[in-house]
Each structure stands twice: as structure tokens, then as C-alpha cells.
Amino acid sequence: MKRNVVVGQSGGPTAVINSSIAGVYFEAKQQGYQKVYGMIHGIEGFLQGKIVDLDEYLADPMGIELLKRTPSAFLGSCRFKMPAIEGHEDVYQKIIDIMEENEIDTLFYAGGNDSMDTVKMLSDYAAATGRKQTFMGVPKTIDNDLPITDHCPGYSSAAKYIGTSIKEIIRDNESFGAAKPTIVVVEIMGRHAGWLTAAAALAKGDDCSGCDAIYLPERTFDLDEFMAKVKHLAATKHSVVIAVSEGIHTADGKFVCEAGGAVLPVDAFGHKQLGGTASNLCRIIAAETGLKTRAIEFSTLQRAGSHISSLTDVNEAFESGRASARAAAEGKTALMPVLVRESQDPYLCGIDLHDIHDIANVEKPVPDEFITEDGCGITEAYLEYARPLIMGELIPVYVDGLPRHLVMKELFD
Ligand code: F6P
């Protein structure tokens, strides 16, 4: 008889990471596992023995439906870097011991690059010490920068949010017929990769003129060229909307948000917490041109907007969770489901499994063919890639006029 499994979430949340948890739960039960535990606040909480039996929330199918409509990490997240195995065997052994105590055969971890590193390290330790426990990744990141997979669950919903919001911003800014335009700079997440910022290009269509310029971290940012572009746009248009990645940096490697000597906090993985790029640029634009500016930072909103999730994304996140659980039931370990685009029109995506060692810690940048020659625009090839991903909507369950979420009370104990 199959024993138990545990699933955890880690890193920045997305609008659909909970769909993946629902998928793991659903499939693990189908495969005959007894208990599906959730780890509270990822591996950090697990090391303190914090787990919860998910039957309490998900045994009722309505629980799964609500979870699919709940943004953020239902189980709680963490940014916890596993130490090197050598010299820290006790940390790894503790995780194995907690698994053994709770008769847990497999640990699933949903996250991005850093979280896949955790899966890799744990599976390496288990292999090196001859343990029978298995470890599986479940992909998630709004940044869309995991390699091998066509795209990452979480990206498409954030892209849909960004395309929609940029469209609404352009609509708003175009409504003023003033002789001098307001310059709007919108800052979008994606630390080192510009996938999310590229999604600003989705706004353009029959009813929207689209962004005037889009700056990704894949290209070095030149302030003089940027200002020349802004001045030209201001002289020729009555509305200017520009999208910039939070990760744009100048030739000296400094983030634009660090300009003016800002000291950015650093997380456990050594990542600087970015933010303030749009405000910095607006300050410079206003000082040099005297024009009215508006800085908009999508910040948390772009990864928490489950009211506008892509149904394609929700389904792919759920199926990725299921694929991971199915593979674990077959005795596999150290793998992550990857999305494989089988057909573009009609859009069809299958799921394969790939060795975690090729995925952990590798960041996939936006390829050259998706960026225009001048470095501040997005090509049609990107739009062809991204458009199918944002298709479909999952309507929230509304209570008192607001979307209803599933909340785990143990998170607040
Ligand atoms: O890793 C996903 C991500 O959303 C990045 O795009 C962003 O830079 C980062 O997380 C923000 O992290 P935090 O929420 O810890 O500030």
C-alpha cells in the first residue's frame, strides 16, 4: 500500500501555484497515497516539522475549485537556501528523518530556479546516502526563466494581467488631449529575464495603439538614448506609455533602481530586492523636460491577480502538479514536468519530465528573435509565442462582491 507524500511551495508566489498544489493532491489521491501533507512555509517550516493534512481543505471538490481561484501560496512560502551538503549533512538528514517519521515517500516542491536547486540537493543527498525517499519539482514562476520548458506555469496569468493593465493605462493616458503628453513609465517584475516585461507588447491590437517602448534587462540600458527616445515621443504624441523591467541595468552593471545610491535589501539567495526603476526614470524625465510623469509599479499585483488568471495557465499548472505526482507513483525522482508545445494552431501543449540537474539554477533569457533591432521593442515572433498562453478565464467565486479565497488557518497559528 502506498504511504504518504508532502508538497511545499517556495519563492515568489503566482496566481496559479495553488492549482499545481491542487494537481499534486488530486493525482496523489488517485494513485492511492494515504495522506497528502502540505508543508507550512516551504522547507523552512518542514524543518520545524510544520505539516498539515490537506484532506482538511481539499477532500471536498469545492476545496480544489476554490484553491484554483486563490492567488499567493496557500501553504505559505519561504526563501530558504539549502546549505552545501558537505558539512551540513545534519540538515539533510533531518528532512529525511521527518519524512520517515511521517511515512512520507516523496517530497514535491513547487517553485522556480532556486526551489529546483532545493529539489536537486535533496535528491543528490538521498542518492549519495542510499535513501529510498524521492524528490520531485513542480514548475512555477512568473519570471518564465526556467530552461527546457516551453514556458512556466504562473507566467501566462501574470502576462495576461500585464497585457490587460497596460491596455487600461494607455486608454486612460490617451483620454487627455493636452498639448504636452503625460509620460507614463510602468515597471514590471522579472529580476534578470525580461519575459514579463515583454508581455506589455500584448496590449497592442485593433483597439489599442500599444506601448511606445519596452526595455528588457537582456539589453544594456543607456540613459541618454532613453531620454532621446522620450523627447522624440513627447514631441510627436499626446500620450506616451513606456514599459521597463525592474532589472534594467546600465553598462557598469548597476540596476537603474540603484541610481542615486539606493541600497537594495538582499535575500537568502543573494538576489537584490528590486523596485523604484520607474520612479527613478520619471524623476529624471521630469527634471529634464518639465513634463508631467507618472510612475506605475505593478509589484505584487502582477503575480497575485487571480481574478484575471489565464485558464490555459490554471489548467497547465494543475496538470504539471498531476504529472509530478504520477511520476512519483512510478518511483521516479529528481525530475520536473516540462511543457512541450506540440502545435501552435491549434495551440497544444504536452508534458514531459526532465532531469532536475539541467534545470536547477539555470536562467533562460528572452531570445534575440523576440527583441527588436533597436533594443526597445518586442517582435511578432514573441506575440505568436505568448498569445495562446493567455487564452481563457477562470471566473472567481464571488462572495459579497469580492473573489472568495481558500485560506489555511494553520498559516496564522
Ligand atoms: O521570483 C519571482 C519574483 O516575483 C521576481 O520577479 C521578483 O524580482 C521577485 O520575485 C520579488 O521577490 P520578493 O517578493 O521576495 O520581493
Short mmCIF file of C-alpha atoms in Angstrom, two decimals, residues 123-267:
data_model
loop_
_atom_site.label_atom_id
_atom_site.label_comp_id
_atom_site.label_asym_id
_atom_site.label_seq_id
_atom_site.Cartn_x
_atom_site.Cartn_y
_atom_site.Cartn_z
CA SER A 123 17.74 14.14 -4.33
CA ASP A 124 21.55 14.22 -4.54
CA TYR A 125 21.78 13.63 -0.79
CA ALA A 126 19.26 10.78 -0.91
CA ALA A 127 21.13 9.15 -3.80
CA ALA A 128 24.53 9.54 -2.16
CA THR A 129 23.33 8.03 1.13
CA GLY A 130 21.18 5.28 -0.37
CA ARG A 131 17.85 6.62 0.98
CA LYS A 132 14.63 5.48 -0.66
CA GLN A 133 12.82 8.82 -0.38
CA THR A 134 12.17 10.64 -3.66
CA PHE A 135 12.06 14.35 -4.57
CA MET A 136 10.12 15.97 -7.39
CA GLY A 137 9.96 19.52 -8.73
CA VAL A 138 6.77 21.29 -9.79
CA PRO A 139 7.48 24.31 -12.03
CA LYS A 140 6.24 27.78 -11.14
CA THR A 141 7.47 31.28 -11.78
CA ILE A 142 6.04 34.47 -13.18
CA ASP A 143 9.57 35.16 -14.44
CA ASN A 144 9.27 32.37 -17.08
CA ASP A 145 13.00 31.81 -16.87
CA LEU A 146 13.21 28.06 -16.19
CA PRO A 147 15.08 26.31 -19.01
CA ILE A 148 13.90 23.33 -21.11
CA THR A 149 10.17 24.01 -20.59
CA ASP A 150 8.34 26.00 -23.30
CA HIS A 151 7.00 28.27 -20.57
CA CYS A 152 6.39 28.16 -16.83
CA PRO A 153 3.07 27.88 -15.03
CA GLY A 154 2.43 31.29 -13.47
CA TYR A 155 3.88 33.26 -16.36
CA SER A 156 0.80 33.24 -18.56
CA SER A 157 -1.55 34.65 -15.90
CA ALA A 158 0.92 37.41 -14.99
CA ALA A 159 1.30 38.15 -18.73
CA LYS A 160 -2.49 38.38 -19.08
CA TYR A 161 -2.61 40.77 -16.12
CA ILE A 162 0.14 42.91 -17.63
CA GLY A 163 -1.34 42.98 -21.15
CA THR A 164 -4.72 43.97 -19.70
CA SER A 165 -3.40 46.60 -17.30
CA ILE A 166 -1.13 48.22 -19.87
CA LYS A 167 -4.11 48.47 -22.20
CA GLU A 168 -6.14 50.17 -19.47
CA ILE A 169 -3.27 52.54 -18.68
CA ILE A 170 -2.92 53.52 -22.34
CA ARG A 171 -6.69 54.06 -22.53
CA ASP A 172 -6.51 56.36 -19.51
CA ASN A 173 -3.48 58.32 -20.69
CA GLU A 174 -4.88 58.81 -24.18
CA SER A 175 -8.00 60.46 -22.83
CA PHE A 176 -6.25 63.77 -22.24
CA GLY A 177 -5.86 65.87 -25.33
CA ALA A 178 -3.31 68.24 -23.76
CA ALA A 179 -0.62 69.71 -25.98
CA LYS A 180 2.02 68.23 -23.71
CA PRO A 181 1.74 64.49 -23.04
CA THR A 182 1.96 62.81 -19.68
CA ILE A 183 4.85 60.33 -19.75
CA VAL A 184 3.87 57.09 -18.01
CA VAL A 185 6.59 54.61 -17.07
CA VAL A 186 5.38 51.17 -15.97
CA GLU A 187 7.75 48.91 -14.04
CA ILE A 188 7.35 45.16 -14.40
CA MET A 189 8.91 42.28 -12.40
CA GLY A 190 11.40 39.70 -13.66
CA ARG A 191 14.73 40.10 -11.96
CA HIS A 192 17.16 39.06 -14.71
CA ALA A 193 14.88 37.97 -17.54
CA GLY A 194 12.52 40.24 -19.46
CA TRP A 195 9.75 37.74 -20.24
CA LEU A 196 7.18 39.52 -18.11
CA THR A 197 8.06 42.95 -19.42
CA ALA A 198 7.76 41.61 -22.97
CA ALA A 199 4.12 40.82 -22.13
CA ALA A 200 3.45 44.59 -22.22
CA ALA A 201 3.50 44.14 -26.02
CA LEU A 202 0.31 42.05 -25.77
CA ALA A 203 -1.67 45.27 -25.17
CA LYS A 204 -1.42 46.31 -28.82
CA GLY A 205 -4.41 45.43 -31.00
CA ASP A 206 -7.30 46.76 -33.08
CA ASP A 207 -8.47 48.87 -30.14
CA CYS A 208 -5.11 49.84 -28.63
CA SER A 209 -2.04 51.54 -30.04
CA GLY A 210 0.24 49.67 -27.62
CA CYS A 211 3.32 50.66 -25.64
CA ASP A 212 5.66 53.25 -27.12
CA ALA A 213 8.81 51.48 -25.96
CA ILE A 214 9.65 48.35 -23.97
CA TYR A 215 13.00 47.91 -22.19
CA LEU A 216 14.19 44.45 -21.11
CA PRO A 217 17.19 43.51 -18.93
CA GLU A 218 18.55 41.44 -21.84
CA ARG A 219 19.82 44.74 -23.32
CA THR A 220 22.12 47.24 -21.61
CA PHE A 221 20.17 50.36 -20.67
CA ASP A 222 21.56 53.65 -21.96
CA LEU A 223 20.05 56.68 -20.23
CA ASP A 224 20.99 59.15 -22.99
CA GLU A 225 19.37 57.02 -25.68
CA PHE A 226 16.32 56.56 -23.45
CA MET A 227 15.97 60.32 -22.92
CA ALA A 228 16.36 60.98 -26.66
CA LYS A 229 13.56 58.48 -27.30
CA VAL A 230 11.31 60.04 -24.63
CA LYS A 231 11.85 63.55 -26.05
CA HIS A 232 11.09 62.38 -29.57
CA LEU A 233 7.90 60.62 -28.42
CA ALA A 234 6.85 63.65 -26.37
CA ALA A 235 7.24 65.89 -29.42
CA THR A 236 5.19 63.65 -31.69
CA LYS A 237 2.48 62.04 -29.49
CA HIS A 238 -0.13 63.21 -27.00
CA SER A 239 0.21 60.08 -24.85
CA VAL A 240 3.42 58.18 -24.05
CA VAL A 241 3.45 54.85 -22.17
CA ILE A 242 6.75 53.03 -21.69
CA ALA A 243 7.29 49.62 -20.04
CA VAL A 244 10.55 48.87 -18.24
CA SER A 245 11.78 45.79 -16.45
CA GLU A 246 12.72 46.15 -12.79
CA GLY A 247 16.00 44.52 -13.82
CA ILE A 248 17.25 47.02 -16.42
CA HIS A 249 20.84 47.99 -15.77
CA THR A 250 23.46 50.29 -17.18
CA ALA A 251 26.80 49.27 -18.77
CA ASP A 252 28.53 49.29 -15.37
CA GLY A 253 26.15 46.51 -14.23
CA LYS A 254 24.20 48.78 -11.85
CA PHE A 255 20.42 48.40 -11.75
CA VAL A 256 18.60 51.60 -12.74
CA CYS A 257 16.70 51.32 -9.46
CA GLU A 258 20.06 51.66 -7.66
CA ALA A 259 20.68 55.06 -9.23
CA GLY A 260 21.05 57.78 -6.66
CA GLY A 261 22.76 55.43 -4.22
CA ALA A 262 19.72 53.36 -3.17
CA VAL A 263 20.85 50.35 -1.12
CA LEU A 264 18.73 47.33 -2.02
CA PRO A 265 17.97 44.58 0.54
CA VAL A 266 19.35 41.15 -0.42
CA ASP A 267 17.53 37.80 0.09
#
